[in-house]
Structures are given as C-alpha cells and as structure tokens.
Short mmCIF file of C-alpha atoms and ligand atoms in Angstrom, two decimals:
data_model
loop_
_atom_site.label_atom_id
_atom_site.label_comp_id
_atom_site.label_asym_id
_atom_site.label_seq_id
_atom_site.Cartn_x
_atom_site.Cartn_y
_atom_site.Cartn_z
CA UNK A 18 18.58 -36.59 -33.53
CA UNK A 19 22.27 -36.89 -32.77
CA UNK A 20 23.98 -40.26 -33.11
CA UNK A 21 24.02 -42.30 -29.91
CA UNK A 22 26.59 -44.86 -28.80
CA UNK A 23 25.82 -48.02 -26.86
CA UNK A 24 28.12 -49.81 -24.43
CA UNK A 25 27.97 -52.73 -22.05
CA UNK A 26 29.74 -52.81 -18.69
CA UNK A 27 30.18 -56.19 -16.96
CA UNK A 28 30.10 -55.39 -13.26
CA UNK A 29 32.36 -56.87 -10.58
CA UNK A 30 31.45 -58.67 -7.38
CA UNK A 31 29.65 -55.74 -5.75
CA UNK A 32 27.42 -54.36 -8.53
CA UNK A 33 26.11 -51.36 -6.56
CA UNK A 34 29.63 -50.09 -6.02
CA UNK A 35 30.41 -50.70 -9.67
CA UNK A 36 27.33 -48.82 -10.92
CA UNK A 37 28.04 -45.77 -8.79
CA UNK A 38 31.69 -45.82 -9.82
CA UNK A 39 30.66 -45.81 -13.51
CA UNK A 40 28.10 -43.05 -13.03
CA UNK A 41 30.52 -40.84 -11.08
CA UNK A 42 33.14 -41.39 -13.83
CA UNK A 43 30.70 -40.37 -16.56
CA UNK A 44 29.48 -37.26 -14.69
CA UNK A 45 33.01 -36.17 -13.88
CA UNK A 46 34.01 -36.51 -17.54
CA UNK A 47 30.78 -34.70 -18.50
CA UNK A 48 29.74 -37.53 -20.79
CA UNK A 49 25.97 -37.33 -21.23
CA UNK A 50 24.60 -40.80 -20.78
CA UNK A 51 21.55 -42.81 -19.87
CA UNK A 52 21.15 -46.25 -18.46
CA UNK A 53 19.27 -48.46 -20.89
CA UNK A 54 19.17 -51.73 -19.01
CA UNK A 55 20.57 -53.62 -16.05
CA UNK A 56 20.54 -57.35 -16.48
CA UNK A 57 22.24 -59.26 -13.66
CA UNK A 58 25.83 -58.08 -13.72
CA UNK A 59 25.52 -56.38 -17.13
CA UNK A 60 24.79 -52.67 -17.43
CA UNK A 61 23.85 -51.22 -20.82
CA UNK A 62 24.48 -47.51 -21.33
CA UNK A 63 23.77 -45.04 -24.13
CA UNK A 64 26.05 -42.02 -24.51
CA UNK A 65 25.99 -38.92 -26.70
CA UNK A 66 29.73 -39.01 -27.35
CA UNK A 67 32.11 -41.94 -27.82
CA UNK A 68 33.80 -43.40 -24.77
CA UNK A 69 37.50 -44.12 -24.62
CA UNK A 70 36.80 -47.71 -23.56
CA UNK A 71 40.40 -48.68 -22.80
CA UNK A 72 40.86 -45.68 -20.53
CA UNK A 73 37.54 -46.37 -18.86
CA UNK A 74 38.54 -49.99 -18.20
CA UNK A 75 41.92 -48.92 -16.80
CA UNK A 76 40.32 -46.43 -14.43
CA UNK A 77 37.28 -48.37 -13.18
CA UNK A 78 38.23 -51.05 -10.65
CA UNK A 79 34.65 -52.22 -10.09
CA UNK A 80 34.06 -53.17 -13.73
CA UNK A 81 35.40 -56.39 -15.19
CA UNK A 82 35.11 -55.52 -18.86
CA UNK A 83 33.60 -52.97 -21.22
CA UNK A 84 32.64 -53.11 -24.88
CA UNK A 85 30.75 -51.46 -27.68
CA UNK A 86 27.36 -52.94 -28.59
CA UNK A 87 27.09 -53.97 -32.25
CA UNK A 88 23.56 -55.26 -32.44
CA UNK A 89 20.45 -54.70 -30.33
CA UNK A 90 17.34 -56.54 -31.16
CA UNK A 91 14.55 -58.85 -30.18
CA UNK A 92 15.11 -62.57 -29.85
CA UNK A 93 13.60 -63.59 -33.18
CA UNK A 94 15.88 -61.36 -35.32
CA UNK A 95 19.17 -61.68 -33.58
CA UNK A 96 20.56 -64.80 -35.27
CA UNK A 97 19.90 -63.35 -38.73
CA UNK A 98 21.40 -60.02 -37.81
CA UNK A 99 24.54 -61.68 -36.49
CA UNK A 100 24.91 -63.76 -39.62
CA UNK A 101 24.85 -60.68 -41.83
CA UNK A 102 27.01 -58.43 -39.64
CA UNK A 103 30.55 -58.00 -40.94
CA UNK A 104 32.58 -57.43 -37.84
CA UNK A 105 35.12 -60.20 -38.21
CA UNK A 106 38.69 -60.22 -39.44
CA UNK A 107 39.25 -61.42 -42.95
CA UNK A 108 43.01 -61.44 -43.32
CA UNK A 109 43.52 -65.19 -43.33
CA UNK A 110 44.93 -65.36 -39.79
CA UNK A 111 43.45 -67.73 -37.26
CA UNK A 112 41.16 -65.97 -34.89
CA UNK A 113 40.77 -66.84 -31.22
CA UNK A 114 37.37 -66.09 -29.76
CA UNK A 115 35.22 -66.56 -26.71
CA UNK A 116 31.45 -66.21 -26.35
CA UNK A 117 29.97 -65.14 -23.00
CA UNK A 118 26.28 -64.86 -22.11
CA UNK A 119 24.73 -62.66 -19.41
CA UNK A 120 21.11 -62.77 -18.33
CA UNK A 121 19.98 -65.92 -20.08
CA UNK A 122 22.73 -68.49 -19.52
CA UNK A 123 20.73 -71.28 -21.17
CA UNK A 124 21.45 -69.72 -24.53
CA UNK A 125 25.25 -70.05 -24.25
CA UNK A 126 25.48 -73.34 -26.21
CA UNK A 127 23.18 -71.94 -28.88
CA UNK A 128 25.35 -68.86 -29.45
CA UNK A 129 28.56 -70.86 -29.34
CA UNK A 130 27.19 -73.06 -32.14
CA UNK A 131 25.96 -70.01 -34.05
CA UNK A 132 29.37 -68.33 -33.99
CA UNK A 133 31.11 -71.55 -35.00
CA UNK A 134 28.79 -71.72 -38.00
CA UNK A 135 29.23 -68.03 -38.86
CA UNK A 136 33.03 -68.40 -38.92
CA UNK A 137 32.73 -71.56 -40.98
CA UNK A 138 30.46 -69.87 -43.52
CA UNK A 139 32.92 -66.99 -43.77
CA UNK A 140 35.86 -69.41 -44.14
CA UNK A 141 37.43 -67.62 -41.21
CA UNK A 142 39.74 -69.93 -39.28
CA UNK A 143 38.71 -69.53 -35.64
CA UNK A 144 39.42 -71.36 -32.37
CA UNK A 145 37.22 -71.02 -29.31
CA UNK A 146 39.33 -70.12 -26.30
CA UNK A 147 38.45 -69.56 -22.66
CA UNK A 148 40.51 -66.71 -21.28
CA UNK A 149 40.65 -66.46 -17.46
CA UNK A 150 39.69 -63.00 -16.10
CA UNK A 151 43.27 -62.08 -15.06
CA UNK A 152 44.52 -62.69 -18.60
CA UNK A 153 41.71 -60.90 -20.44
CA UNK A 154 43.26 -57.43 -20.44
CA UNK A 155 46.40 -58.83 -22.11
CA UNK A 156 44.50 -61.00 -24.59
CA UNK A 157 42.51 -57.98 -25.76
CA UNK A 158 45.73 -56.27 -26.89
CA UNK A 159 45.81 -58.49 -29.96
CA UNK A 160 43.32 -57.92 -32.79
CA UNK A 161 43.28 -61.69 -33.34
CA UNK A 162 41.18 -62.21 -30.22
CA UNK A 163 37.47 -61.49 -30.00
CA UNK A 164 35.45 -61.71 -26.80
CA UNK A 165 31.79 -61.72 -27.85
CA UNK A 166 29.28 -60.72 -25.18
CA UNK A 167 25.58 -61.52 -25.45
CA UNK A 168 23.18 -60.00 -22.93
CA UNK A 169 19.53 -60.98 -22.85
CA UNK A 170 16.80 -59.66 -20.54
CA UNK A 171 13.58 -61.37 -19.46
CA UNK A 172 11.55 -59.66 -22.20
CA UNK A 173 13.78 -61.03 -24.96
CA UNK A 174 15.77 -57.82 -25.62
CA UNK A 175 19.22 -58.89 -26.74
CA UNK A 176 22.41 -56.86 -26.90
CA UNK A 177 25.48 -58.24 -28.63
CA UNK A 178 28.89 -56.63 -28.49
CA UNK A 179 32.60 -57.15 -28.36
CA UNK A 180 34.80 -56.48 -25.35
CA UNK A 181 37.33 -53.70 -25.96
CA UNK A 182 38.84 -53.14 -22.52
CA UNK A 183 39.21 -55.11 -19.27
CA UNK A 184 40.46 -53.92 -15.90
CA UNK A 185 43.93 -55.37 -15.38
CA UNK A 186 43.57 -57.45 -12.21
CA UNK A 187 47.14 -58.74 -12.37
CA UNK A 188 48.31 -55.14 -12.05
CA UNK A 189 46.32 -54.81 -8.79
CA UNK A 190 48.19 -57.80 -7.43
CA UNK A 191 51.50 -56.25 -8.34
CA UNK A 192 50.52 -52.90 -6.81
CA UNK A 193 49.53 -54.66 -3.61
CA UNK A 194 52.21 -57.27 -3.13
CA UNK A 195 55.31 -55.50 -4.35
CA UNK A 196 54.98 -52.35 -2.24
CA UNK A 197 57.70 -51.82 0.37
CA UNK A 198 55.05 -52.02 3.14
CA UNK A 199 51.94 -54.15 3.34
CA UNK A 200 49.89 -54.51 6.50
CA UNK A 201 46.78 -56.60 6.03
CA UNK A 202 45.39 -55.41 9.38
CA UNK A 203 45.20 -51.76 8.43
CA UNK A 204 45.61 -51.56 4.65
CA UNK A 205 42.49 -50.83 2.58
CA UNK A 206 42.22 -53.09 -0.50
CA UNK A 207 43.58 -51.69 -3.77
CA UNK A 208 40.31 -52.35 -5.55
CA UNK A 209 38.19 -50.62 -2.90
CA UNK A 210 40.64 -47.70 -2.67
CA UNK A 211 40.41 -47.12 -6.43
CA UNK A 212 36.60 -47.30 -6.36
CA UNK A 213 36.43 -44.81 -3.47
CA UNK A 214 38.72 -42.36 -5.26
CA UNK A 215 36.49 -42.62 -8.34
CA UNK A 216 33.40 -41.94 -6.21
CA UNK A 217 34.96 -38.63 -5.20
CA UNK A 218 34.80 -37.42 -8.84
CA UNK A 219 37.85 -35.16 -8.85
CA UNK A 220 38.93 -33.32 -11.99
CA UNK A 221 42.52 -33.61 -13.31
CA UNK A 222 45.09 -31.86 -11.15
CA UNK A 223 42.78 -31.46 -8.17
CA UNK A 224 44.01 -32.69 -4.82
CA UNK A 225 42.78 -35.46 -2.58
CA UNK A 226 43.24 -35.69 1.17
CA UNK A 227 43.27 -38.90 3.22
CA UNK A 228 43.41 -37.74 6.85
CA UNK A 229 43.76 -41.33 8.19
CA UNK A 230 46.23 -42.38 5.48
CA UNK A 231 47.90 -45.41 7.12
CA UNK A 232 50.31 -47.03 4.64
CA UNK A 233 48.79 -44.95 1.83
CA UNK A 234 46.68 -47.26 -0.34
CA UNK A 235 44.07 -44.60 -1.12
CA UNK A 236 46.77 -42.01 -1.75
CA UNK A 237 48.64 -44.32 -4.13
CA UNK A 238 45.49 -44.80 -6.23
CA UNK A 239 44.97 -41.00 -6.25
CA UNK A 240 48.53 -40.51 -7.56
CA UNK A 241 48.04 -43.18 -10.22
CA UNK A 242 44.90 -41.41 -11.42
CA UNK A 243 46.86 -38.16 -11.77
CA UNK A 244 45.68 -36.29 -8.65
CA UNK A 245 47.87 -34.66 -6.04
CA UNK A 246 47.67 -36.49 -2.71
CA UNK A 247 47.84 -35.23 0.87
CA UNK A 248 48.08 -37.68 3.75
CA UNK A 249 47.82 -37.33 7.51
CA UNK A 250 48.25 -40.01 10.17
CA UNK A 251 48.61 -39.95 13.93
CA UNK A 252 51.48 -42.48 13.90
CA UNK A 253 54.97 -41.42 12.86
CA UNK A 254 55.71 -44.98 11.72
CA UNK A 255 52.71 -44.99 9.34
CA UNK A 256 53.82 -41.73 7.76
CA UNK A 257 57.27 -43.12 7.07
CA UNK A 258 55.83 -46.38 5.64
CA UNK A 259 53.37 -44.40 3.56
CA UNK A 260 56.16 -42.25 2.18
CA UNK A 261 58.18 -45.31 1.11
CA UNK A 262 55.09 -46.79 -0.59
CA UNK A 263 54.26 -43.58 -2.44
CA UNK A 264 57.87 -43.14 -3.60
CA UNK A 265 57.76 -46.70 -4.94
CA UNK A 266 54.47 -46.06 -6.74
CA UNK A 267 55.78 -42.87 -8.32
CA UNK A 268 58.94 -44.61 -9.51
CA UNK A 269 57.38 -47.89 -10.66
CA UNK A 270 54.35 -46.51 -12.45
CA UNK A 271 55.60 -43.03 -13.31
CA UNK A 272 52.59 -41.49 -11.56
CA UNK A 273 52.27 -37.79 -12.34
CA UNK A 274 50.74 -36.44 -9.11
CA UNK A 275 52.72 -35.03 -6.16
CA UNK A 276 52.22 -35.86 -2.53
CA UNK A 277 52.63 -34.27 0.88
CA UNK A 278 52.45 -36.09 4.23
CA UNK A 279 51.96 -34.85 7.80
CA UNK A 280 52.08 -36.57 11.15
CA UNK A 281 49.08 -35.24 13.00
CA UNK A 282 45.53 -35.56 14.18
CA UNK A 283 42.59 -35.73 11.78
CA UNK A 284 40.54 -33.76 14.28
CA UNK A 285 42.86 -30.81 13.89
CA UNK A 286 43.17 -30.38 10.13
CA UNK A 287 43.34 -26.58 10.15
CA UNK A 288 46.82 -26.69 11.67
CA UNK A 289 48.18 -28.25 8.43
CA UNK A 290 45.76 -27.06 5.77
CA UNK A 291 44.29 -23.73 4.69
CA UNK A 292 40.61 -22.92 5.06
CA UNK A 293 38.46 -24.03 2.08
CA UNK A 294 41.52 -25.45 0.28
CA UNK A 295 40.78 -29.16 -0.24
CA UNK A 296 38.93 -30.46 -3.33
CA UNK A 297 38.02 -33.90 -2.03
CA UNK A 298 38.54 -36.32 0.86
CA UNK A 299 38.64 -40.09 0.61
CA UNK A 300 39.30 -42.09 3.73
CA UNK A 301 38.90 -45.26 5.71
CA UNK A 302 39.35 -43.92 9.26
CA UNK A 303 40.01 -45.61 12.55
CA UNK A 304 37.31 -48.33 12.72
CA UNK A 305 37.73 -49.40 16.35
CA UNK A 306 39.56 -52.30 18.00
CA UNK A 307 40.26 -55.52 16.12
CA UNK A 308 37.37 -57.89 16.91
CA UNK A 309 38.11 -61.58 17.34
CA UNK A 310 34.45 -62.39 18.11
CA UNK A 311 31.17 -60.61 17.67
CA UNK A 312 30.80 -58.04 20.49
CA UNK A 313 27.97 -57.94 23.06
CA UNK A 314 25.56 -54.99 22.75
CA UNK A 315 27.30 -53.29 25.65
CA UNK A 316 30.72 -53.66 24.02
CA UNK A 317 29.44 -52.52 20.62
CA UNK A 318 27.78 -49.42 22.12
CA UNK A 319 30.97 -48.53 23.96
CA UNK A 320 33.03 -48.76 20.72
CA UNK A 321 30.35 -46.78 18.90
CA UNK A 322 30.40 -43.94 21.47
CA UNK A 323 34.16 -43.65 21.29
CA UNK A 324 34.26 -43.66 17.49
CA UNK A 325 31.36 -41.22 17.21
CA UNK A 326 33.21 -38.74 19.34
CA UNK A 327 36.27 -39.03 17.05
CA UNK A 328 34.18 -38.77 13.85
CA UNK A 329 32.22 -35.80 15.17
CA UNK A 330 35.41 -33.82 15.84
CA UNK A 331 36.79 -34.97 12.49
CA UNK A 332 33.75 -33.71 10.54
CA UNK A 333 33.94 -30.32 12.28
CA UNK A 334 37.61 -30.13 11.19
CA UNK A 335 36.70 -31.18 7.62
CA UNK A 336 34.01 -28.51 7.40
CA UNK A 337 36.71 -25.86 7.75
CA UNK A 338 39.25 -27.05 5.17
CA UNK A 339 37.00 -28.52 2.44
CA UNK A 340 35.94 -26.31 -0.49
CA UNK A 341 32.24 -25.65 -1.10
CA UNK A 342 30.70 -28.55 -3.07
CA UNK A 343 33.76 -30.65 -2.16
CA UNK A 344 33.03 -34.34 -1.61
CA UNK A 345 33.96 -36.72 1.17
CA UNK A 346 33.98 -40.45 0.60
CA UNK A 347 34.24 -42.22 3.93
CA UNK A 348 34.01 -45.82 5.09
CA UNK A 349 32.29 -46.22 8.47
CA UNK A 350 31.90 -49.37 10.57
CA UNK A 351 28.65 -51.17 11.32
CA UNK A 352 28.68 -53.60 14.22
CA UNK A 353 26.76 -56.83 14.42
CA UNK A 354 26.38 -58.05 18.00
CA UNK A 355 26.47 -61.58 19.41
CA UNK A 356 22.69 -61.44 19.70
CA UNK A 357 22.15 -60.23 16.14
CA UNK A 358 21.53 -56.48 16.67
CA UNK A 359 23.02 -54.09 14.12
CA UNK A 360 24.68 -51.00 15.59
CA UNK A 361 25.30 -48.06 13.22
CA UNK A 362 27.19 -44.82 13.58
CA UNK A 363 24.59 -42.00 13.72
CA UNK A 364 26.09 -40.11 10.79
CA UNK A 365 23.23 -37.66 10.19
CA UNK A 366 23.40 -36.64 13.83
CA UNK A 367 27.17 -36.12 13.91
CA UNK A 368 27.29 -34.04 10.71
CA UNK A 369 24.28 -32.03 11.94
CA UNK A 370 26.37 -29.05 13.12
CA UNK A 371 28.39 -28.81 9.90
CA UNK A 372 27.63 -27.93 6.28
CA UNK A 373 28.21 -31.54 5.26
CA UNK A 374 25.27 -33.53 3.89
CA UNK A 375 24.77 -37.00 2.45
CA UNK A 376 25.03 -36.73 -1.34
CA UNK A 377 21.90 -37.74 -3.20
CA UNK A 378 22.91 -39.83 -6.23
CA UNK A 379 19.34 -39.72 -7.52
CA UNK A 380 19.77 -36.00 -8.14
CA UNK A 381 21.72 -36.98 -11.21
CA UNK A 382 18.58 -37.39 -13.29
CA UNK A 383 20.44 -37.48 -16.54
CA UNK A 384 21.13 -41.14 -15.96
CA UNK A 385 17.58 -42.35 -16.30
CA UNK A 386 15.93 -42.83 -19.63
CA UNK A 387 12.37 -41.60 -19.29
CA UNK A 388 10.89 -44.39 -21.34
CA UNK A 389 12.65 -46.98 -19.22
CA UNK A 390 10.64 -49.86 -17.84
CA UNK A 391 9.56 -49.27 -14.23
CA UNK A 392 11.26 -52.39 -13.02
CA UNK A 393 14.70 -51.30 -14.14
CA UNK A 394 14.12 -47.84 -12.71
CA UNK A 395 13.19 -49.27 -9.36
CA UNK A 396 16.19 -51.58 -9.41
CA UNK A 397 18.46 -48.64 -10.16
CA UNK A 398 16.91 -46.34 -7.58
CA UNK A 399 17.68 -48.93 -4.91
CA UNK A 400 21.18 -49.41 -6.29
CA UNK A 401 21.85 -45.69 -5.86
CA UNK A 402 20.90 -45.43 -2.17
CA UNK A 403 23.72 -44.10 0.04
CA UNK A 404 25.24 -45.70 2.16
CA UNK A 405 26.57 -48.64 0.24
CA UNK A 406 27.33 -51.79 2.12
CA UNK A 407 30.72 -53.34 1.67
CA UNK A 408 31.91 -56.47 3.35
CA UNK A 409 34.17 -59.26 2.30
CA UNK A 410 33.91 -62.84 3.53
CA UNK A 411 36.93 -62.39 5.80
CA UNK A 412 35.64 -59.18 7.43
CA UNK A 413 34.22 -59.42 10.94
CA UNK A 414 33.11 -55.83 10.62
CA UNK A 415 30.59 -54.59 8.04
CA UNK A 416 31.55 -51.38 6.33
CA UNK A 417 29.23 -48.65 5.07
CA UNK A 418 30.42 -46.28 2.39
CA UNK A 419 29.09 -42.72 2.53
CA UNK A 420 29.39 -39.97 -0.04
CA UNK A 421 28.97 -36.53 1.54
CA UNK A 422 29.08 -33.05 0.11
CA UNK A 423 29.79 -29.63 1.63
CA UNK A 424 26.85 -27.37 0.84
CA UNK A 425 27.39 -23.79 -0.30
CA UNK A 426 26.26 -21.10 2.13
C1 SAM B 517 42.06 -48.08 8.70
S1 SAM B 517 43.61 -47.34 8.83
C2 SAM B 517 43.78 -46.58 7.26
C3 SAM B 517 44.22 -47.52 6.18
C4 SAM B 517 44.69 -46.84 4.93
N1 SAM B 517 43.59 -46.52 4.08
C5 SAM B 517 45.69 -47.75 4.23
O1 SAM B 517 45.38 -48.31 3.19
O2 SAM B 517 46.76 -47.94 4.77
C6 SAM B 517 43.36 -46.02 9.90
C7 SAM B 517 44.59 -45.16 10.18
O3 SAM B 517 44.17 -44.04 10.95
C8 SAM B 517 45.20 -43.65 11.85
N2 SAM B 517 44.56 -42.83 12.89
C9 SAM B 517 43.83 -43.22 13.96
N3 SAM B 517 43.35 -42.15 14.64
C10 SAM B 517 43.78 -41.05 13.98
C11 SAM B 517 43.61 -39.65 14.15
N4 SAM B 517 42.89 -39.17 15.17
N5 SAM B 517 44.18 -38.82 13.26
C12 SAM B 517 44.90 -39.30 12.22
N6 SAM B 517 45.12 -40.60 12.02
C13 SAM B 517 44.55 -41.47 12.86
C14 SAM B 517 45.80 -44.96 12.29
O4 SAM B 517 47.15 -44.77 12.71
C15 SAM B 517 45.70 -45.82 11.01
O5 SAM B 517 46.90 -45.76 10.30
#
C-alpha cells in the first residue's frame, strides 16, 4: 500500500463553510484524500500525496491552522509514544511552545505537564507561551516555536501533531482597512469573499466573474489567488471605486491576475461577454433594501417577489455565458419576519428553465473513508448539504450560500 499522510485542520467560526472550502481545495488540486475524523472544530484528513501546508493555510480563509500529525493512537499508549518521539530541536536554543487540546479539553493540564516533563528529560530549554491567533502565522516562521495540537475523540482516539501553517488574519485586516474604498453597507467580508472564491474551484489562470461586483471584494480575492477577474455593476460610481481598489491590490500585493470592469446590468451579460466563455461566477448580488427592523410577512413577500424576478433574469443570462460544468457560487437572502416565519428565495423554481443545477457535494465520494464510523459519516453528510447558512451577529438578514453547476447538454 502506498504511504499515506495525515493532517489536522482547525476550523474557523463556521465549520461547515470551512469543511467545504477544504474539500473544494483538495479536489481542485486533485489531491486524493479522505476524511478520517471530525472532532469539534478539528478535522483529520488522510492524503495520498504530501500537502504544501503553508500554501494551504495562506489560501484557506476558513481554517485557523493546519499541521502534520506525528502520532495517532489510543489513549493508553499516547504518553509513552510522545516520550519516545524525537521531534524536538536539540541545538541548545531555548524553545517556545504552546500546547492546545481539541475534543477533550479536560486533558489540557495533563498534556501541558507531560510536555514540560519531556523537555526537562531531554534537557531542552523550553518556555510555554500563549500566542494569540493573529500572531500565530508570524510565530510559526521561526523554527524555535512549536505549537503542539492534541485532538481526542469520544472513543479515546488521539491525534497529536504540530502546526505548520496558520491563516494570516492580520493580513485580512490590512486588505480590508487600507483599501482606497470601504463601504460596510455593501462590501462583502474579506474572509467570506475568499471562502466563496475557493468554493468555485477554479484552476490557475481561469477567469472569475462577479456580475454584482460593488467595490470589488470578491474580485480582489480572485486576483490574489492568481485568477483573472471580470466585474460588472449597475452603478458607475461602484465601477470606479472597484477599479481603484483593484489597482491598489495589484500594486500592494503584486497580484498576478488581470481584471476587466463593465458598467452594466447583470441580467444582460451577453452584451459584454461571449457565449460559453466564463469559467466560474462568484457573487453576492443585490439583497434587497436595508432593513432596520424585521419585516412583516407582507413586506418580506414583496421584497422576495422583486428579488426573485431579478435573480430569474440573472440566471437566464448566466446560462448563456457560463461554460459547461462551470460553477456559480451565490449568496442569497433569507428573510425572518416579525412573527417568526422564514421566507426563502425559491431557487429551484427560478433555475428551472436553465441548465443550472444545485451542486451535490456528496457526489465527491472520494472524501469518505469506507470504514469510517457511522456517526462521523452522518455528521459529515449534514455538513455537506447545500445551501450553507451564513450569518454574523450584526446581520439582520440571514444569508444562504448556494453552489450551482451548469450541466452539459
Ligand atoms: C451586495 S453588493 C455587492 C458587494 C460586493 N461583493 C463588494 O464586496 O463590494 C451588490 C451590488 O450589486 C449592484 N447591482 C444591483 N443591481 C444590479 C444589476 N441588476 N446589475 C448589476 N449590478 C447590480 C449594486 O450596485 C451593488 O454594488
């Protein structure tokens, strides 16, 4: 049997989004992999080829940190195995280290003591240090820092590894705050934009269209990931703001991709773009009026009707310019009324006359290990259901994320 490699991924604040982002990344890179376990916010994956962990951590905005697993075992053996493993530095320098537990938090003190003892026995000078999440990516640049991760499931399976890469959150802040134009009312968050672009699963040098591009957050993430970006917006002012933002991104981060922007209507895409020419679409469209309070049913239904008419015309336009098997990642609103009803956009109905269909993540069978415990399988099956809900504390509106695909004839 070929050698397998084992990795842990510590997921961010919306684990379903993070899992799908990881799986889409692995499929796009054609890395054969299987999910071994999902324990709280820790995902354990087995791959047939090695992962470039640093690159993975740079690309994936939904994952906090990633590392290689050193030791996998049952509870009773793990302390002995750790004591005999030789994964520490021995060059006389003082080591800084942190120990983090996932799954069984009660064991944290135990492992902290164990590592203290191990370093003492090895005569390795070592100081325990708590690194805040925003500083982790930087701290990992030095070989004198070790972030040990211990993951334990309910059946006593333990995975121990060392973090190799962390997503640089401080960079997100810079990308957001330093742009020439920010508009909290319309701008999609940097983190969500990056995740959505990763859902799309484009290959290098393919192009991404955002037909409701606003100030260009999704497009900027596409450029940073090396794709070409095409943006369309109804408002002249947005196009000019978007252009300034994209120029800034290209200059500041030396992004490779090129961009093209058009002022125009997303329901009329064929007047700017050739038939079957677009590889992928990622967009947060017009979501309706800004809501100060929860709407009544009557108000919500009125907004829904208006938006549905826009989306329906938009999907017909998309059907013409998207390539076969091309993907669309789209954020749609879900309204909660004053009296507690939930009003959804009838997506299946409005894509009914096109070749667009909801993408079935479960089709990607390669991700499930056959021998896997039923419970984990069930947990994962639910995690992979499209749409994905996304709402932040400060959002009045719930958002649903859909991944669609254009079927071949
Ligand atoms: C939610 S915002 C997009 C935010 C964008 N992702 C960003 O980060 O800036 C929606 C945008 O769609 C534009 N828009 C509304 N109706 C449109 C239409 N029919 N065609 C094209 N753009 C439209 C609005 O001007 C607005 O800029």
